[in-house]
PDB file of C-alpha atoms in Angstrom:
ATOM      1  CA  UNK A   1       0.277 -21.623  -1.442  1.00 39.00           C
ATOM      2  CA  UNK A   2      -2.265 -19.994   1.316  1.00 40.00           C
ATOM      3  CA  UNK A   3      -0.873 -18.882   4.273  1.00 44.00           C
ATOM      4  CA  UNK A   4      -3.594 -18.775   6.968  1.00 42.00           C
ATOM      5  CA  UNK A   5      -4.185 -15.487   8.902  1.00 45.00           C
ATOM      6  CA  UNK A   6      -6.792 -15.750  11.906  1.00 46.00           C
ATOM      7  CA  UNK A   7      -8.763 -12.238  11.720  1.00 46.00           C
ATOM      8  CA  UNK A   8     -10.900 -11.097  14.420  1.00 48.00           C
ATOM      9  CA  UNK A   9     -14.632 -11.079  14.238  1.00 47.00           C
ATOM     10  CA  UNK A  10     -16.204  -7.186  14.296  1.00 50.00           C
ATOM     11  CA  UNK A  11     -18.612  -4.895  12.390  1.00 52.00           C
ATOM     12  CA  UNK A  12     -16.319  -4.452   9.104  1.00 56.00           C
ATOM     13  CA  UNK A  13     -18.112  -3.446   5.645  1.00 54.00           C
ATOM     14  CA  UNK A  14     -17.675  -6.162   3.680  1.00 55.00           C
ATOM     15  CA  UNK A  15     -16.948  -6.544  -0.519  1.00 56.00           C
ATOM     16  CA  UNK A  16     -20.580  -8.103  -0.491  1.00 55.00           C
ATOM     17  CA  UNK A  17     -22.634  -5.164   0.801  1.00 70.00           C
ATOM     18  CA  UNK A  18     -23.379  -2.110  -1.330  1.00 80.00           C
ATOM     19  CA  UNK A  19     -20.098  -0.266  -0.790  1.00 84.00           C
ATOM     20  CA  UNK A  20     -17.758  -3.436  -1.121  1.00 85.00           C
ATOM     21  CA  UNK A  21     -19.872  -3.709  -4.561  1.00 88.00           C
ATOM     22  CA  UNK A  22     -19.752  -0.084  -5.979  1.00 90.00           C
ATOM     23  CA  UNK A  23     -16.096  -0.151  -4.763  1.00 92.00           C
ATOM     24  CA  UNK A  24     -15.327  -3.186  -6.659  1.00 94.00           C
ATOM     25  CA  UNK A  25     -16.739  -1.400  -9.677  1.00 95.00           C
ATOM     26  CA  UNK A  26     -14.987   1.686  -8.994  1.00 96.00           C
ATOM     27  CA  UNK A  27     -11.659  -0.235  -8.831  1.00 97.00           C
ATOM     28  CA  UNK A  28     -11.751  -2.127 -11.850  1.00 97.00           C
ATOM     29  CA  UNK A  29     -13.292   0.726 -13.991  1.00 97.00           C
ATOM     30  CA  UNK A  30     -10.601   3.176 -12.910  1.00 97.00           C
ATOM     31  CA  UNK A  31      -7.441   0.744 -13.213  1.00 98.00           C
ATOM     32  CA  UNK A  32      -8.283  -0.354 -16.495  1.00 98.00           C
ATOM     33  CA  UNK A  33      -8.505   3.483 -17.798  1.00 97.00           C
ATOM     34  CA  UNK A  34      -5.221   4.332 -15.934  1.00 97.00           C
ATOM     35  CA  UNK A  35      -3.273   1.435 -16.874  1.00 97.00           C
ATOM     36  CA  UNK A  36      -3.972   2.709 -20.542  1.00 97.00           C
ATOM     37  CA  UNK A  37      -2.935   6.446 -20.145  1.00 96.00           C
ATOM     38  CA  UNK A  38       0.073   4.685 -17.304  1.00 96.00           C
ATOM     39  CA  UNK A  39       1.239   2.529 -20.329  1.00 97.00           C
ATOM     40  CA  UNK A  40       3.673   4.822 -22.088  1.00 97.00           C
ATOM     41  CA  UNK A  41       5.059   5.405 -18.662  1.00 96.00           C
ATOM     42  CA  UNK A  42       5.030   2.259 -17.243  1.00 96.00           C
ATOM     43  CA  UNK A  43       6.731   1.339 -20.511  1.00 96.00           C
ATOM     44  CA  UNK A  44       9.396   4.435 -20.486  1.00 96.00           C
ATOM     45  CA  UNK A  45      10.692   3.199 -17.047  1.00 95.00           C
ATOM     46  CA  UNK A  46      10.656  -0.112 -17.477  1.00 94.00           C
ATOM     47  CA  UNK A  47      13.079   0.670 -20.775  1.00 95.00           C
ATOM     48  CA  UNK A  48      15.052   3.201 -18.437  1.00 95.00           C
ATOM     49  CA  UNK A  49      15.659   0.580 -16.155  1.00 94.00           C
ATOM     50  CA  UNK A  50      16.619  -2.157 -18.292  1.00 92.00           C
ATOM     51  CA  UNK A  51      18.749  -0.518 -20.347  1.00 93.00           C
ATOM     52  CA  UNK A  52      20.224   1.150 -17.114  1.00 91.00           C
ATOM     53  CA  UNK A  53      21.426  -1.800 -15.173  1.00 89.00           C
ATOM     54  CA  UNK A  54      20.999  -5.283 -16.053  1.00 89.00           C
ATOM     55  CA  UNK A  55      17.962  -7.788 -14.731  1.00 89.00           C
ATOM     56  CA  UNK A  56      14.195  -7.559 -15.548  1.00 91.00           C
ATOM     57  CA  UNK A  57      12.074  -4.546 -16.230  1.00 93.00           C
ATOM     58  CA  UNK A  58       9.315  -5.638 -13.870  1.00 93.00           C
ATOM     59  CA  UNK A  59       9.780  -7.460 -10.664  1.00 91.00           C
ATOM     60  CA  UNK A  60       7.084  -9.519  -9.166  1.00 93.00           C
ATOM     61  CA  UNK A  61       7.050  -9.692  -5.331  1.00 93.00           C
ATOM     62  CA  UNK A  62       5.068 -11.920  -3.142  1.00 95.00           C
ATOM     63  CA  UNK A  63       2.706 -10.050  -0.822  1.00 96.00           C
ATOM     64  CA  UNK A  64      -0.203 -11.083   1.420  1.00 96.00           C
ATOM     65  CA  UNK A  65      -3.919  -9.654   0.342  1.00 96.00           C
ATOM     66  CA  UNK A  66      -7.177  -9.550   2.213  1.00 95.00           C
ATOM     67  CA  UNK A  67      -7.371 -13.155   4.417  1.00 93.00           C
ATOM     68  CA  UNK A  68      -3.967 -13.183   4.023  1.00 94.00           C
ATOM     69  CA  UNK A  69      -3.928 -14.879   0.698  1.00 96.00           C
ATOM     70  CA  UNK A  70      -0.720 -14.467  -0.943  1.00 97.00           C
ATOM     71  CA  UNK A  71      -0.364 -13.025  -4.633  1.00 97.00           C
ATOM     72  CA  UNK A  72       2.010 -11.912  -6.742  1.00 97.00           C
ATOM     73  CA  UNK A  73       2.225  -7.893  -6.698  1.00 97.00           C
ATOM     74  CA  UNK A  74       3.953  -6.426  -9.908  1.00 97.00           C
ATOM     75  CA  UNK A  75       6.204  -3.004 -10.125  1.00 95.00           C
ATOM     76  CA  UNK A  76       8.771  -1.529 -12.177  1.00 95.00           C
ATOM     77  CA  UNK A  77      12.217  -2.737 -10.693  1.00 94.00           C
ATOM     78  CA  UNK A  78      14.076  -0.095  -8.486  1.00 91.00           C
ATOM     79  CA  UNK A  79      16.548  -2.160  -7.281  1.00 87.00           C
ATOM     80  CA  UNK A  80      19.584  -3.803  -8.610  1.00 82.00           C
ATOM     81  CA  UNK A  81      19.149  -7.764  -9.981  1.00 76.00           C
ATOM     82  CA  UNK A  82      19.765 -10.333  -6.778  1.00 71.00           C
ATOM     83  CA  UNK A  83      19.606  -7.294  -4.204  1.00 64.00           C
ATOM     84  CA  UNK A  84      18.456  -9.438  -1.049  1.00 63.00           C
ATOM     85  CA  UNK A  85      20.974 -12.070  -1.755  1.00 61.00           C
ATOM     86  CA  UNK A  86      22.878 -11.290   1.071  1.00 58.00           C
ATOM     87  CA  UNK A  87      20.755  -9.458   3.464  1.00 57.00           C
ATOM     88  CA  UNK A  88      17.217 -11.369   3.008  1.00 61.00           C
ATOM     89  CA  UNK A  89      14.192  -9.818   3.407  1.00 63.00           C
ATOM     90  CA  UNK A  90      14.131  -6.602   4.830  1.00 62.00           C
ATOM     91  CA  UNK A  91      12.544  -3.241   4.451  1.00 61.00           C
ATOM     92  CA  UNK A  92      13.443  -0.482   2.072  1.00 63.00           C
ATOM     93  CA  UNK A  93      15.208   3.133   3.090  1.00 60.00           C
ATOM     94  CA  UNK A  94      14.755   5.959   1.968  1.00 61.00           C
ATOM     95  CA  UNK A  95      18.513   6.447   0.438  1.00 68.00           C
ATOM     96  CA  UNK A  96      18.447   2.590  -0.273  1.00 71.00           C
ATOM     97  CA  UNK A  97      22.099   1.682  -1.320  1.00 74.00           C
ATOM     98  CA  UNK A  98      20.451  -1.300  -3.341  1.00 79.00           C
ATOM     99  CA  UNK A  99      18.308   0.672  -5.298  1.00 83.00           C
ATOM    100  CA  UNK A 100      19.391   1.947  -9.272  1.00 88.00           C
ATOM    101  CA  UNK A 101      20.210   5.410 -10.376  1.00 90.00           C
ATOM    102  CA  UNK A 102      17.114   5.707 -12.396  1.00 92.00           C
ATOM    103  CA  UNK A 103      15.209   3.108  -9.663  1.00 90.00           C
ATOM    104  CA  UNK A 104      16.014   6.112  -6.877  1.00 90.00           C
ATOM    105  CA  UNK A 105      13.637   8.854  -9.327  1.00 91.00           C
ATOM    106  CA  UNK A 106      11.077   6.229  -9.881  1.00 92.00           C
ATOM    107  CA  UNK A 107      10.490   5.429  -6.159  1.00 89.00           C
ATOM    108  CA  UNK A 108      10.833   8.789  -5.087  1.00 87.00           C
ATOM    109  CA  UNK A 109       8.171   9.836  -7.841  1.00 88.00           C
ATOM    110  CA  UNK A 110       6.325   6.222  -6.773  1.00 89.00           C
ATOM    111  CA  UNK A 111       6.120   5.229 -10.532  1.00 92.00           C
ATOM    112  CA  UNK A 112       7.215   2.324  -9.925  1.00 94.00           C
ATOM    113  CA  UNK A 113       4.312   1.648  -8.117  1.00 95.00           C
ATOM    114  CA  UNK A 114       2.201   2.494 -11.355  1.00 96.00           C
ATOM    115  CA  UNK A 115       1.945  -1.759 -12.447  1.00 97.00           C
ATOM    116  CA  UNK A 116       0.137  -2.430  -9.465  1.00 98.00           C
ATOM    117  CA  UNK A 117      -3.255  -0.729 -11.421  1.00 98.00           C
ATOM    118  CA  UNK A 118      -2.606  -4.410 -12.888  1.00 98.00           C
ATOM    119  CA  UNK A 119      -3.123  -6.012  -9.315  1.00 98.00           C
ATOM    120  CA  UNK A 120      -6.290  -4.070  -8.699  1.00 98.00           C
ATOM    121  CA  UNK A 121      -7.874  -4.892 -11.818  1.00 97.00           C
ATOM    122  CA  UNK A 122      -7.259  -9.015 -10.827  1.00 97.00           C
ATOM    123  CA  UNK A 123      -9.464  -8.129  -7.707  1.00 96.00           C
ATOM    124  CA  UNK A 124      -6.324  -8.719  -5.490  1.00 97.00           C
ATOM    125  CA  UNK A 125      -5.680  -5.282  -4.663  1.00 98.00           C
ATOM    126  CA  UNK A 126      -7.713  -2.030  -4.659  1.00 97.00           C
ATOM    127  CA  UNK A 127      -7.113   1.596  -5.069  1.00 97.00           C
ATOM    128  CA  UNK A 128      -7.710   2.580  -1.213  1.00 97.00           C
ATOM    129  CA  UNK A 129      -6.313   0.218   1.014  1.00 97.00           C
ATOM    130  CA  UNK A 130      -3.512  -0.538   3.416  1.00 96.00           C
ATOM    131  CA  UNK A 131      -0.275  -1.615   2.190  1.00 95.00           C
ATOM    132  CA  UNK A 132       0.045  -4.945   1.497  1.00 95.00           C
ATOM    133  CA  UNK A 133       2.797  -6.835   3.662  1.00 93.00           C
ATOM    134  CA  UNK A 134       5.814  -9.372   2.526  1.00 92.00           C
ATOM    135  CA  UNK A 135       4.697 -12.878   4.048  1.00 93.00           C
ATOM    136  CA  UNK A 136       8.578 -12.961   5.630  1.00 90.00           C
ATOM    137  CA  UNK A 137       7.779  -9.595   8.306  1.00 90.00           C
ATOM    138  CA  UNK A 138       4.057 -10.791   9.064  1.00 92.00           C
ATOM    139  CA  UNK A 139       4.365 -13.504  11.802  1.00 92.00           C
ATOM    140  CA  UNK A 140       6.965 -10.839  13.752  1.00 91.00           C
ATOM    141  CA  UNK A 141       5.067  -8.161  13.187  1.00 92.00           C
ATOM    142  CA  UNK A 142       1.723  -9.682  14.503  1.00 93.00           C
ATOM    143  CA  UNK A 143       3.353 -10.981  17.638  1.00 94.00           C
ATOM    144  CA  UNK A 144       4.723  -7.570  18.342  1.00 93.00           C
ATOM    145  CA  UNK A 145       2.036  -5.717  17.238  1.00 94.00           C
ATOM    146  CA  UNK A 146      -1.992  -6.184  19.065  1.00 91.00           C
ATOM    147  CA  UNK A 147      -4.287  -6.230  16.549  1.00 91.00           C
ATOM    148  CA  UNK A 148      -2.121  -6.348  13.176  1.00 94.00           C
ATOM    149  CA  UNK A 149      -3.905  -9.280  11.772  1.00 91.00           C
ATOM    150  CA  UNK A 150      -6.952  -6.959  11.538  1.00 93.00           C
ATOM    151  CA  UNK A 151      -5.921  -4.867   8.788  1.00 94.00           C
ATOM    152  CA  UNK A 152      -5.673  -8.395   6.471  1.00 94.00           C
ATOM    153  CA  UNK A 153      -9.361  -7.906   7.185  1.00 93.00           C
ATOM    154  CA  UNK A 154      -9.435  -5.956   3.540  1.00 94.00           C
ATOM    155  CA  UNK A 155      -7.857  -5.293   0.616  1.00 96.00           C
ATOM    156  CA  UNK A 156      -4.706  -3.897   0.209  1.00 97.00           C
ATOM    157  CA  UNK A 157      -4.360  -0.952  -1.359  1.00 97.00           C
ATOM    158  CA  UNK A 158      -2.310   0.908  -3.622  1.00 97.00           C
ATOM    159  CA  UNK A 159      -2.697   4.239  -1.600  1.00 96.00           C
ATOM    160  CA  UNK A 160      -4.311   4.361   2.059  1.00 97.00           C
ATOM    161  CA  UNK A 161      -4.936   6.494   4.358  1.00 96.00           C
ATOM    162  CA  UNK A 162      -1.563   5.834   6.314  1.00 95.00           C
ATOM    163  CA  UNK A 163       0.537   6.130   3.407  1.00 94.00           C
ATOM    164  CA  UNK A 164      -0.893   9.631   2.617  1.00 96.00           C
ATOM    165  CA  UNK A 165      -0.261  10.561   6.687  1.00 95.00           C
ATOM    166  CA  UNK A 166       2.693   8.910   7.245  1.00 92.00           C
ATOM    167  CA  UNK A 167       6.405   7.990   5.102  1.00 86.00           C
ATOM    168  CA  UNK A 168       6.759   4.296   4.314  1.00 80.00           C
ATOM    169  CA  UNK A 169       8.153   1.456   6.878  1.00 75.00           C
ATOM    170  CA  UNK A 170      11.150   1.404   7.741  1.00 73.00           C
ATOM    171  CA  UNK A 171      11.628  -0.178  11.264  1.00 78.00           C
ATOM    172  CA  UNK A 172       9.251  -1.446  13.561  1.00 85.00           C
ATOM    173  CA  UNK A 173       8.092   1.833  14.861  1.00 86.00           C
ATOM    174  CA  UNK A 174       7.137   3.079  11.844  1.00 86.00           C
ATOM    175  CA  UNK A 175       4.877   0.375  11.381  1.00 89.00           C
ATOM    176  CA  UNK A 176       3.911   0.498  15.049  1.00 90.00           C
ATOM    177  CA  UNK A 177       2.793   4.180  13.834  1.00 90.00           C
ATOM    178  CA  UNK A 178       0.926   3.358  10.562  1.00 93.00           C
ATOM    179  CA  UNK A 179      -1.054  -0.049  12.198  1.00 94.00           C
ATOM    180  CA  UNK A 180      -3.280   2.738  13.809  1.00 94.00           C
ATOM    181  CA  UNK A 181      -4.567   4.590  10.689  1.00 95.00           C
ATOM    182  CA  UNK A 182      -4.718   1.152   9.003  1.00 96.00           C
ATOM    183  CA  UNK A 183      -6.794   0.026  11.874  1.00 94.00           C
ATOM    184  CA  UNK A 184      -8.976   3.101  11.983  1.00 94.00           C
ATOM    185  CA  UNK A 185      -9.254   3.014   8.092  1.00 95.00           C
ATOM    186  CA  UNK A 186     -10.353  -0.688   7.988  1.00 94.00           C
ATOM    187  CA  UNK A 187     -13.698   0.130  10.840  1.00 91.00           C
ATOM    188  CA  UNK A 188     -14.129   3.825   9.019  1.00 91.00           C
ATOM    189  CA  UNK A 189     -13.787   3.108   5.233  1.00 91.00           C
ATOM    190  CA  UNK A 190     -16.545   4.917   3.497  1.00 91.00           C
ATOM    191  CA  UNK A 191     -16.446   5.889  -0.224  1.00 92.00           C
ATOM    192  CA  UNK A 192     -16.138   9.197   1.306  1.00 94.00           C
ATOM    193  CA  UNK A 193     -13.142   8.635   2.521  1.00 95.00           C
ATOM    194  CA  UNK A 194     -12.147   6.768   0.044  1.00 96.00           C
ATOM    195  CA  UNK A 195     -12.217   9.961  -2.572  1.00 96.00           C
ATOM    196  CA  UNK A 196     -11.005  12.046   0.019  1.00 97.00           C
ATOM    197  CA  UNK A 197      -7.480   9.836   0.328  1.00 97.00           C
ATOM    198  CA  UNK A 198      -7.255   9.483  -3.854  1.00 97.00           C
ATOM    199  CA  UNK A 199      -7.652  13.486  -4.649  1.00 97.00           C
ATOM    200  CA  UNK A 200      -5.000  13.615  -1.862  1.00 97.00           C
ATOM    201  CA  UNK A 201      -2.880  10.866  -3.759  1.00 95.00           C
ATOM    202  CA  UNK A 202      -3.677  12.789  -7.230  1.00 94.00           C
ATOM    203  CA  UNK A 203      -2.595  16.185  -5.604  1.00 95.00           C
ATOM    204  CA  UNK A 204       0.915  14.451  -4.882  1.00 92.00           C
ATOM    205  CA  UNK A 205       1.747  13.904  -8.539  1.00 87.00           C
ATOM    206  CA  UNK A 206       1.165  17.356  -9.113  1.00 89.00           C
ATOM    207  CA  UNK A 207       4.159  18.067  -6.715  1.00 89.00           C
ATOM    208  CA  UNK A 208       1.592  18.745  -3.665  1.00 94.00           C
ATOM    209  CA  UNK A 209       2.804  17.555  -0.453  1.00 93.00           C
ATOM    210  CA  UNK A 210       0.378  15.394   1.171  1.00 94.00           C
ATOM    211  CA  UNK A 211       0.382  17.713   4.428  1.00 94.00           C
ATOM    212  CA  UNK A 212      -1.626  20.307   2.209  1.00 96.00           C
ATOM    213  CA  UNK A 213      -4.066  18.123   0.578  1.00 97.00           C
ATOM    214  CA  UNK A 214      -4.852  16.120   3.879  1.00 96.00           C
ATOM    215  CA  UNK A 215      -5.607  19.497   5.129  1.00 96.00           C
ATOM    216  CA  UNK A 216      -7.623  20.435   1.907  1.00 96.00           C
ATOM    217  CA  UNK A 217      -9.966  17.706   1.927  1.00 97.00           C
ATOM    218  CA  UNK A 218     -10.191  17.206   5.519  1.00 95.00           C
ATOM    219  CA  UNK A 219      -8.262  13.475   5.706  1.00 96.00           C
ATOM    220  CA  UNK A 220      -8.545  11.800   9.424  1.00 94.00           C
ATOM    221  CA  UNK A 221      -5.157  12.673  11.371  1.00 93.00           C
ATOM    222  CA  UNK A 222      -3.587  12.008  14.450  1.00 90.00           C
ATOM    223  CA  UNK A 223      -6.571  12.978  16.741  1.00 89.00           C
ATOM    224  CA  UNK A 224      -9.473  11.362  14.744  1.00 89.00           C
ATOM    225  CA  UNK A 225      -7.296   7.800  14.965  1.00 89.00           C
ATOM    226  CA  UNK A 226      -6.310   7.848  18.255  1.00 78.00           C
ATOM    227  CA  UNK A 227      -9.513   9.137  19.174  1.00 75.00           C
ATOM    228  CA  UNK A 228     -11.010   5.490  17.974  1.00 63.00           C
ATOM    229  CA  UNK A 229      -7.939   3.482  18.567  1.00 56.00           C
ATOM    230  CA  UNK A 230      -9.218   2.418  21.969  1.00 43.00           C
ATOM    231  CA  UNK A 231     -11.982   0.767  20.148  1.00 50.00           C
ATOM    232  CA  UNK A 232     -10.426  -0.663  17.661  1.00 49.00           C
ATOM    233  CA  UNK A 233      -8.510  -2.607  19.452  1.00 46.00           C
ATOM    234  CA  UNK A 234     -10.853  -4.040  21.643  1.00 40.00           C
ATOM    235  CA  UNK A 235     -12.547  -5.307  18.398  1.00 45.00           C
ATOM    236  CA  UNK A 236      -9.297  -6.855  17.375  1.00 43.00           C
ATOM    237  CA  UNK A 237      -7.967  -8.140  20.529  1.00 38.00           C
TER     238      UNK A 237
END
């Protein structure tokens, strides 16, 4: 089913022009070489978890890609079978009571996240990208939020440059927070930038807090983005 998200017009590199093509390349060259050295890990956690607590070993969630298509994103379960049951849809904690012994160490360690290489290689994610959203949270979240809709505008990603600056969602303001650098990242993308967010990604499965590395290889903070925020948002609004 397509869910139809109005984006804004605006000067956006696009996955037909040079970059969107060598980027293309770039993302299905590298997942399919990670998701062969990721396998025996992928395949250790997903035994971990089901022999840990009982359900699936992979859990597909719906998300919303570039346009706002919906697909189905993949990861290693974290959470117990039927968790949302009783609360719906909502966002994840960081001491999430509904998440598994062993699902706590893969989140924390974001192994879990290690299936999506599966998504990129479809074309419906890439590496570099902003997060992609739950269909349930968008129409609140674009009502609240100028200029939200503007970061469907590209690909979701499996790392970004506000997931590198900033912890995950976990309330409105959070997002309110990370809608900036997804906004900046979406007019600003280079492949630059691009290599400049993944060395910062690899550095933080080497134990190196992103802090460091965004400092090491000179990743847009808080001035650069709010420096072009202004304009961003005139382009979305």
């Amino acid at each position: 089913m397509f869910v139809a998200i109005k984006v804004s017009g605006g000067e956006v590199p696009t996955d037909r022009d040079s970059y969107g093509l060598l980027r293309r390349l770039f993302d299905a060259s590298a997942a399919a070489i990670l998701l062969v050295i990721a396998a025996p890990v992928i395949l250790l956690a997903g035994l971990l978890i089901k022999l840990s607590s009982r359900g699936p070993m992979f859990y597909l969630q719906t998300r919303l890609g570039k346009d706002g298509r919906p697909f189905r994103m993949v990861k290693v379960r974290t959470m117990a079978a039927d968790a949302e049951r009783d609360s719906g849809p909502c966002w994840a904690a960081t001491r999430d009571p509904r998440a598994t012994r062993v699902g706590h160490i893969l989140r924390r360690t974001h192994l879990d996240e290690l299936p999506q290489l599966w998504n990129v290689l479809k074309g419906e994610m890439s590496l570099v990208g902003p997060r992609p959203e739950r269909p349930e949270f968008v129409p609140r979240l674009a009502a609240q939020l100028p200029g939200y809709r503007e970061r469907l505008r590209v690909l979701p990603g499996i790392t970004g440059l506000a997931q590198v600056r900033l912890p995950a969602d976990s309330d409105i303001d959070s997002v309110r927070r990370k809608l900036s650098y997804d906004l900046y990242y979406v007019r600003c993308r280079t492949a630059l930038l691009d290599l400049r967010i993944l060395l910062c990604t690899a550095c933080y499965l080497f134990a190196i807090p992103f802090e460091w590395s965004c400092r090491l290889f000179r990743v847009p903070g808080r001035p650069a983005v709010e420096t072009g925020r202004g304009r961003t948002l005139a382009h979305a609004a």
